[in-house]
JSON list of C-alpha atoms in Angstrom, two decimals:
[
{"chain": "A", "resi": 1, "resn": "UNK", "atom": "CA", "xyz": [17.44, -6.39, 56.99]},
{"chain": "A", "resi": 2, "resn": "UNK", "atom": "CA", "xyz": [17.09, -6.66, 53.41]},
{"chain": "A", "resi": 3, "resn": "UNK", "atom": "CA", "xyz": [15.68, -3.32, 51.20]},
{"chain": "A", "resi": 4, "resn": "UNK", "atom": "CA", "xyz": [13.41, -3.33, 48.75]},
{"chain": "A", "resi": 5, "resn": "UNK", "atom": "CA", "xyz": [12.33, -1.40, 46.16]},
{"chain": "A", "resi": 6, "resn": "UNK", "atom": "CA", "xyz": [8.09, -1.68, 45.91]},
{"chain": "A", "resi": 7, "resn": "UNK", "atom": "CA", "xyz": [7.02, -0.99, 41.81]},
{"chain": "A", "resi": 8, "resn": "UNK", "atom": "CA", "xyz": [3.56, -0.21, 40.25]},
{"chain": "A", "resi": 9, "resn": "UNK", "atom": "CA", "xyz": [2.42, 2.21, 38.38]},
{"chain": "A", "resi": 10, "resn": "UNK", "atom": "CA", "xyz": [-0.32, 3.83, 41.04]},
{"chain": "A", "resi": 11, "resn": "UNK", "atom": "CA", "xyz": [0.06, 5.64, 44.43]},
{"chain": "A", "resi": 12, "resn": "UNK", "atom": "CA", "xyz": [-2.19, 3.27, 46.05]},
{"chain": "A", "resi": 13, "resn": "UNK", "atom": "CA", "xyz": [-1.62, 0.19, 45.80]},
{"chain": "A", "resi": 14, "resn": "UNK", "atom": "CA", "xyz": [3.00, 0.95, 46.34]},
{"chain": "A", "resi": 15, "resn": "UNK", "atom": "CA", "xyz": [1.36, 2.56, 49.54]},
{"chain": "A", "resi": 16, "resn": "UNK", "atom": "CA", "xyz": [-0.16, -0.88, 49.66]},
{"chain": "A", "resi": 17, "resn": "UNK", "atom": "CA", "xyz": [3.25, -2.86, 48.91]},
{"chain": "A", "resi": 18, "resn": "UNK", "atom": "CA", "xyz": [5.26, -0.19, 52.27]},
{"chain": "A", "resi": 19, "resn": "UNK", "atom": "CA", "xyz": [2.67, -1.34, 54.57]},
{"chain": "A", "resi": 20, "resn": "UNK", "atom": "CA", "xyz": [2.81, -4.83, 53.70]},
{"chain": "A", "resi": 21, "resn": "UNK", "atom": "CA", "xyz": [6.23, -4.57, 53.86]},
{"chain": "A", "resi": 22, "resn": "UNK", "atom": "CA", "xyz": [6.59, -3.14, 57.49]},
{"chain": "A", "resi": 23, "resn": "UNK", "atom": "CA", "xyz": [3.73, -5.43, 58.74]},
{"chain": "A", "resi": 24, "resn": "UNK", "atom": "CA", "xyz": [5.99, -7.80, 57.70]},
{"chain": "A", "resi": 25, "resn": "UNK", "atom": "CA", "xyz": [9.28, -6.80, 59.10]},
{"chain": "A", "resi": 26, "resn": "UNK", "atom": "CA", "xyz": [7.43, -5.28, 62.26]},
{"chain": "A", "resi": 27, "resn": "UNK", "atom": "CA", "xyz": [8.69, -2.39, 62.60]},
{"chain": "A", "resi": 28, "resn": "UNK", "atom": "CA", "xyz": [6.40, 0.08, 64.66]},
{"chain": "A", "resi": 29, "resn": "UNK", "atom": "CA", "xyz": [4.89, 3.08, 64.27]},
{"chain": "A", "resi": 30, "resn": "UNK", "atom": "CA", "xyz": [7.55, 5.48, 65.59]},
{"chain": "A", "resi": 31, "resn": "UNK", "atom": "CA", "xyz": [10.67, 3.84, 64.03]},
{"chain": "A", "resi": 32, "resn": "UNK", "atom": "CA", "xyz": [9.14, 5.11, 60.38]},
{"chain": "A", "resi": 33, "resn": "UNK", "atom": "CA", "xyz": [10.65, 7.43, 58.49]},
{"chain": "A", "resi": 34, "resn": "UNK", "atom": "CA", "xyz": [9.73, 8.92, 55.21]},
{"chain": "A", "resi": 35, "resn": "UNK", "atom": "CA", "xyz": [10.70, 10.87, 52.04]},
{"chain": "A", "resi": 36, "resn": "UNK", "atom": "CA", "xyz": [9.81, 12.62, 49.21]},
{"chain": "A", "resi": 37, "resn": "UNK", "atom": "CA", "xyz": [6.38, 11.25, 49.59]},
{"chain": "A", "resi": 38, "resn": "UNK", "atom": "CA", "xyz": [5.23, 14.26, 47.98]},
{"chain": "A", "resi": 39, "resn": "UNK", "atom": "CA", "xyz": [7.61, 15.45, 45.79]},
{"chain": "A", "resi": 40, "resn": "UNK", "atom": "CA", "xyz": [8.08, 14.57, 42.22]},
{"chain": "A", "resi": 41, "resn": "UNK", "atom": "CA", "xyz": [12.33, 13.69, 43.60]},
{"chain": "A", "resi": 42, "resn": "UNK", "atom": "CA", "xyz": [13.95, 13.24, 46.27]},
{"chain": "A", "resi": 43, "resn": "UNK", "atom": "CA", "xyz": [16.13, 16.29, 46.83]},
{"chain": "A", "resi": 44, "resn": "UNK", "atom": "CA", "xyz": [20.13, 15.73, 47.68]},
{"chain": "A", "resi": 45, "resn": "UNK", "atom": "CA", "xyz": [19.46, 17.25, 50.90]},
{"chain": "A", "resi": 46, "resn": "UNK", "atom": "CA", "xyz": [16.79, 14.95, 52.04]},
{"chain": "A", "resi": 47, "resn": "UNK", "atom": "CA", "xyz": [19.72, 12.33, 50.80]},
{"chain": "A", "resi": 48, "resn": "UNK", "atom": "CA", "xyz": [21.90, 13.64, 52.79]},
{"chain": "A", "resi": 49, "resn": "UNK", "atom": "CA", "xyz": [19.84, 13.69, 55.82]},
{"chain": "A", "resi": 50, "resn": "UNK", "atom": "CA", "xyz": [18.76, 9.96, 54.64]},
{"chain": "A", "resi": 51, "resn": "UNK", "atom": "CA", "xyz": [23.18, 9.52, 55.28]},
{"chain": "A", "resi": 52, "resn": "UNK", "atom": "CA", "xyz": [23.52, 10.13, 58.24]},
{"chain": "A", "resi": 53, "resn": "UNK", "atom": "CA", "xyz": [20.49, 8.98, 60.50]},
{"chain": "A", "resi": 54, "resn": "UNK", "atom": "CA", "xyz": [21.29, 6.22, 58.74]},
{"chain": "A", "resi": 55, "resn": "UNK", "atom": "CA", "xyz": [24.54, 5.51, 60.22]},
{"chain": "A", "resi": 56, "resn": "UNK", "atom": "CA", "xyz": [23.37, 5.49, 63.91]},
{"chain": "A", "resi": 57, "resn": "UNK", "atom": "CA", "xyz": [23.15, 1.85, 64.63]},
{"chain": "A", "resi": 58, "resn": "UNK", "atom": "CA", "xyz": [19.70, 1.72, 65.89]},
{"chain": "A", "resi": 59, "resn": "UNK", "atom": "CA", "xyz": [18.63, -0.35, 68.84]},
{"chain": "A", "resi": 60, "resn": "UNK", "atom": "CA", "xyz": [15.44, -0.78, 67.40]},
{"chain": "A", "resi": 61, "resn": "UNK", "atom": "CA", "xyz": [14.34, -2.24, 63.31]},
{"chain": "A", "resi": 62, "resn": "UNK", "atom": "CA", "xyz": [13.79, 1.16, 61.95]},
{"chain": "A", "resi": 63, "resn": "UNK", "atom": "CA", "xyz": [12.15, 1.59, 58.54]},
{"chain": "A", "resi": 64, "resn": "UNK", "atom": "CA", "xyz": [13.53, 4.11, 55.61]},
{"chain": "A", "resi": 65, "resn": "UNK", "atom": "CA", "xyz": [10.98, 4.48, 53.70]},
{"chain": "A", "resi": 66, "resn": "UNK", "atom": "CA", "xyz": [12.31, 7.03, 50.47]},
{"chain": "A", "resi": 67, "resn": "UNK", "atom": "CA", "xyz": [9.32, 8.56, 48.01]},
{"chain": "A", "resi": 68, "resn": "UNK", "atom": "CA", "xyz": [9.96, 8.83, 44.11]},
{"chain": "A", "resi": 69, "resn": "UNK", "atom": "CA", "xyz": [13.94, 7.17, 44.19]},
{"chain": "A", "resi": 70, "resn": "UNK", "atom": "CA", "xyz": [12.72, 5.93, 39.98]},
{"chain": "A", "resi": 71, "resn": "UNK", "atom": "CA", "xyz": [12.84, 10.81, 39.87]},
{"chain": "A", "resi": 72, "resn": "UNK", "atom": "CA", "xyz": [16.10, 11.47, 41.47]},
{"chain": "A", "resi": 73, "resn": "UNK", "atom": "CA", "xyz": [19.04, 12.49, 39.39]},
{"chain": "A", "resi": 74, "resn": "UNK", "atom": "CA", "xyz": [22.00, 10.11, 39.11]},
{"chain": "A", "resi": 75, "resn": "UNK", "atom": "CA", "xyz": [23.81, 12.73, 41.15]},
{"chain": "A", "resi": 76, "resn": "UNK", "atom": "CA", "xyz": [21.05, 11.72, 43.90]},
{"chain": "A", "resi": 77, "resn": "UNK", "atom": "CA", "xyz": [21.73, 7.11, 43.82]},
{"chain": "A", "resi": 78, "resn": "UNK", "atom": "CA", "xyz": [25.19, 7.48, 43.51]},
{"chain": "A", "resi": 79, "resn": "UNK", "atom": "CA", "xyz": [24.72, 9.76, 47.13]},
{"chain": "A", "resi": 80, "resn": "UNK", "atom": "CA", "xyz": [22.17, 6.86, 48.03]},
{"chain": "A", "resi": 81, "resn": "UNK", "atom": "CA", "xyz": [24.33, 3.55, 46.53]},
{"chain": "A", "resi": 82, "resn": "UNK", "atom": "CA", "xyz": [26.77, 3.05, 49.42]},
{"chain": "A", "resi": 83, "resn": "UNK", "atom": "CA", "xyz": [24.55, 3.70, 53.19]},
{"chain": "A", "resi": 84, "resn": "UNK", "atom": "CA", "xyz": [21.99, 1.05, 50.77]},
{"chain": "A", "resi": 85, "resn": "UNK", "atom": "CA", "xyz": [25.05, -1.43, 50.55]},
{"chain": "A", "resi": 86, "resn": "UNK", "atom": "CA", "xyz": [26.37, -0.40, 54.22]},
{"chain": "A", "resi": 87, "resn": "UNK", "atom": "CA", "xyz": [23.64, -0.17, 56.25]},
{"chain": "A", "resi": 88, "resn": "UNK", "atom": "CA", "xyz": [23.18, -1.15, 59.93]},
{"chain": "A", "resi": 89, "resn": "UNK", "atom": "CA", "xyz": [21.40, -4.22, 59.53]},
{"chain": "A", "resi": 90, "resn": "UNK", "atom": "CA", "xyz": [18.72, -3.25, 62.03]},
{"chain": "A", "resi": 91, "resn": "UNK", "atom": "CA", "xyz": [17.58, -0.51, 58.75]},
{"chain": "A", "resi": 92, "resn": "UNK", "atom": "CA", "xyz": [15.06, -1.55, 56.78]},
{"chain": "A", "resi": 93, "resn": "UNK", "atom": "CA", "xyz": [14.78, 0.02, 53.24]},
{"chain": "A", "resi": 94, "resn": "UNK", "atom": "CA", "xyz": [12.11, 0.37, 51.52]},
{"chain": "A", "resi": 95, "resn": "UNK", "atom": "CA", "xyz": [11.51, 2.48, 47.88]},
{"chain": "A", "resi": 96, "resn": "UNK", "atom": "CA", "xyz": [7.82, 2.68, 45.86]},
{"chain": "A", "resi": 97, "resn": "UNK", "atom": "CA", "xyz": [8.69, 3.39, 42.87]},
{"chain": "A", "resi": 98, "resn": "UNK", "atom": "CA", "xyz": [6.59, 3.65, 39.08]},
{"chain": "A", "resi": 99, "resn": "UNK", "atom": "CA", "xyz": [9.27, 3.14, 37.02]},
{"chain": "A", "resi": 100, "resn": "UNK", "atom": "CA", "xyz": [12.75, 0.57, 37.78]},
{"chain": "A", "resi": 101, "resn": "UNK", "atom": "CA", "xyz": [14.47, 0.97, 34.73]},
{"chain": "A", "resi": 102, "resn": "UNK", "atom": "CA", "xyz": [15.15, 4.68, 36.08]},
{"chain": "A", "resi": 103, "resn": "UNK", "atom": "CA", "xyz": [17.01, 4.21, 39.05]},
{"chain": "A", "resi": 104, "resn": "UNK", "atom": "CA", "xyz": [20.83, 2.86, 38.64]},
{"chain": "A", "resi": 105, "resn": "UNK", "atom": "CA", "xyz": [21.35, -0.72, 38.42]},
{"chain": "A", "resi": 106, "resn": "UNK", "atom": "CA", "xyz": [23.17, -0.63, 40.89]},
{"chain": "A", "resi": 107, "resn": "UNK", "atom": "CA", "xyz": [20.96, 0.16, 43.50]},
{"chain": "A", "resi": 108, "resn": "UNK", "atom": "CA", "xyz": [18.72, -1.98, 41.92]},
{"chain": "A", "resi": 109, "resn": "UNK", "atom": "CA", "xyz": [21.32, -5.16, 42.18]},
{"chain": "A", "resi": 110, "resn": "UNK", "atom": "CA", "xyz": [21.57, -4.81, 45.88]},
{"chain": "A", "resi": 111, "resn": "UNK", "atom": "CA", "xyz": [17.25, -4.99, 46.39]},
{"chain": "A", "resi": 112, "resn": "UNK", "atom": "CA", "xyz": [14.93, -6.89, 46.53]},
{"chain": "A", "resi": 113, "resn": "UNK", "atom": "CA", "xyz": [12.41, -6.14, 44.34]},
{"chain": "A", "resi": 114, "resn": "UNK", "atom": "CA", "xyz": [8.09, -6.72, 44.36]},
{"chain": "A", "resi": 115, "resn": "UNK", "atom": "CA", "xyz": [6.90, -5.87, 41.73]},
{"chain": "A", "resi": 116, "resn": "UNK", "atom": "CA", "xyz": [2.71, -5.22, 42.27]},
{"chain": "A", "resi": 117, "resn": "UNK", "atom": "CA", "xyz": [-0.22, -5.52, 39.97]},
{"chain": "A", "resi": 118, "resn": "UNK", "atom": "CA", "xyz": [-3.92, -4.54, 40.50]},
{"chain": "A", "resi": 119, "resn": "UNK", "atom": "CA", "xyz": [-5.91, -7.28, 40.98]},
{"chain": "A", "resi": 120, "resn": "UNK", "atom": "CA", "xyz": [-8.04, -8.86, 38.69]},
{"chain": "A", "resi": 121, "resn": "UNK", "atom": "CA", "xyz": [-11.14, -8.13, 40.79]},
{"chain": "A", "resi": 122, "resn": "UNK", "atom": "CA", "xyz": [-10.36, -4.67, 40.14]},
{"chain": "A", "resi": 123, "resn": "UNK", "atom": "CA", "xyz": [-10.10, -5.36, 36.86]},
{"chain": "A", "resi": 124, "resn": "UNK", "atom": "CA", "xyz": [-12.95, -6.82, 36.38]},
{"chain": "A", "resi": 125, "resn": "UNK", "atom": "CA", "xyz": [-15.01, -3.82, 35.02]},
{"chain": "A", "resi": 126, "resn": "UNK", "atom": "CA", "xyz": [-12.86, -3.05, 32.62]},
{"chain": "A", "resi": 127, "resn": "UNK", "atom": "CA", "xyz": [-12.03, -3.87, 29.05]},
{"chain": "A", "resi": 128, "resn": "UNK", "atom": "CA", "xyz": [-9.34, -5.30, 28.48]},
{"chain": "A", "resi": 129, "resn": "UNK", "atom": "CA", "xyz": [-11.05, -7.72, 30.94]},
{"chain": "A", "resi": 130, "resn": "UNK", "atom": "CA", "xyz": [-14.41, -8.13, 29.45]},
{"chain": "A", "resi": 131, "resn": "UNK", "atom": "CA", "xyz": [-12.40, -8.58, 26.13]},
{"chain": "A", "resi": 132, "resn": "UNK", "atom": "CA", "xyz": [-10.34, -11.77, 28.26]},
{"chain": "A", "resi": 133, "resn": "UNK", "atom": "CA", "xyz": [-13.57, -12.80, 29.33]},
{"chain": "A", "resi": 134, "resn": "UNK", "atom": "CA", "xyz": [-15.48, -13.32, 25.66]},
{"chain": "A", "resi": 135, "resn": "UNK", "atom": "CA", "xyz": [-12.36, -15.27, 24.39]},
{"chain": "A", "resi": 136, "resn": "UNK", "atom": "CA", "xyz": [-13.11, -18.06, 27.52]},
{"chain": "A", "resi": 137, "resn": "UNK", "atom": "CA", "xyz": [-16.37, -18.04, 26.91]},
{"chain": "A", "resi": 138, "resn": "UNK", "atom": "CA", "xyz": [-16.38, -18.59, 23.27]},
{"chain": "A", "resi": 139, "resn": "UNK", "atom": "CA", "xyz": [-13.04, -19.67, 22.40]},
{"chain": "A", "resi": 140, "resn": "UNK", "atom": "CA", "xyz": [-12.32, -20.32, 19.15]},
{"chain": "A", "resi": 141, "resn": "UNK", "atom": "CA", "xyz": [-14.92, -17.50, 17.63]},
{"chain": "A", "resi": 142, "resn": "UNK", "atom": "CA", "xyz": [-14.47, -15.00, 19.51]},
{"chain": "A", "resi": 143, "resn": "UNK", "atom": "CA", "xyz": [-10.03, -15.37, 18.25]},
{"chain": "A", "resi": 144, "resn": "UNK", "atom": "CA", "xyz": [-11.03, -16.50, 15.35]},
{"chain": "A", "resi": 145, "resn": "UNK", "atom": "CA", "xyz": [-12.97, -12.76, 15.18]},
{"chain": "A", "resi": 146, "resn": "UNK", "atom": "CA", "xyz": [-10.41, -10.93, 16.66]},
{"chain": "A", "resi": 147, "resn": "UNK", "atom": "CA", "xyz": [-7.35, -12.56, 14.15]},
{"chain": "A", "resi": 148, "resn": "UNK", "atom": "CA", "xyz": [-9.56, -11.89, 11.08]},
{"chain": "A", "resi": 149, "resn": "UNK", "atom": "CA", "xyz": [-11.51, -9.07, 12.33]},
{"chain": "A", "resi": 150, "resn": "UNK", "atom": "CA", "xyz": [-15.12, -10.46, 10.69]},
{"chain": "A", "resi": 151, "resn": "UNK", "atom": "CA", "xyz": [-18.10, -12.17, 12.63]},
{"chain": "A", "resi": 152, "resn": "UNK", "atom": "CA", "xyz": [-17.88, -16.63, 12.63]},
{"chain": "A", "resi": 153, "resn": "UNK", "atom": "CA", "xyz": [-21.10, -17.41, 14.69]},
{"chain": "A", "resi": 154, "resn": "UNK", "atom": "CA", "xyz": [-22.93, -19.41, 12.14]}
]
């Protein structure tokens, strides 16, 4: 099975991305193991436990969801690297993170990255979305006044 980094700025969006991957992979509820979801980083002891569990052969598809890898130390990430490189075929790793740059490049290079962004509907009420809507409705006057800093309506 392929393994993934799920990248998003918000915890709720990360959870949605994890749930989607689990649904797509067909891993059943009793075969999903979650690590470090309520800590800022996975402790090294947790990573060692993951390595021990992952060294088993799984008859059924199994998923390890390891939260907050982007907060983990370099030592912790290096400890995880070998098993990410050579995990059993029926094992799916999912790493929900908010920052790809904080994960070792050697780990990132071995994973599929799923970048998630909030949907436009959630942004619709934001000032950013309202500004773009104004530009789309009145492109010349709005854009010109934005660039020059004056109101160009005549």
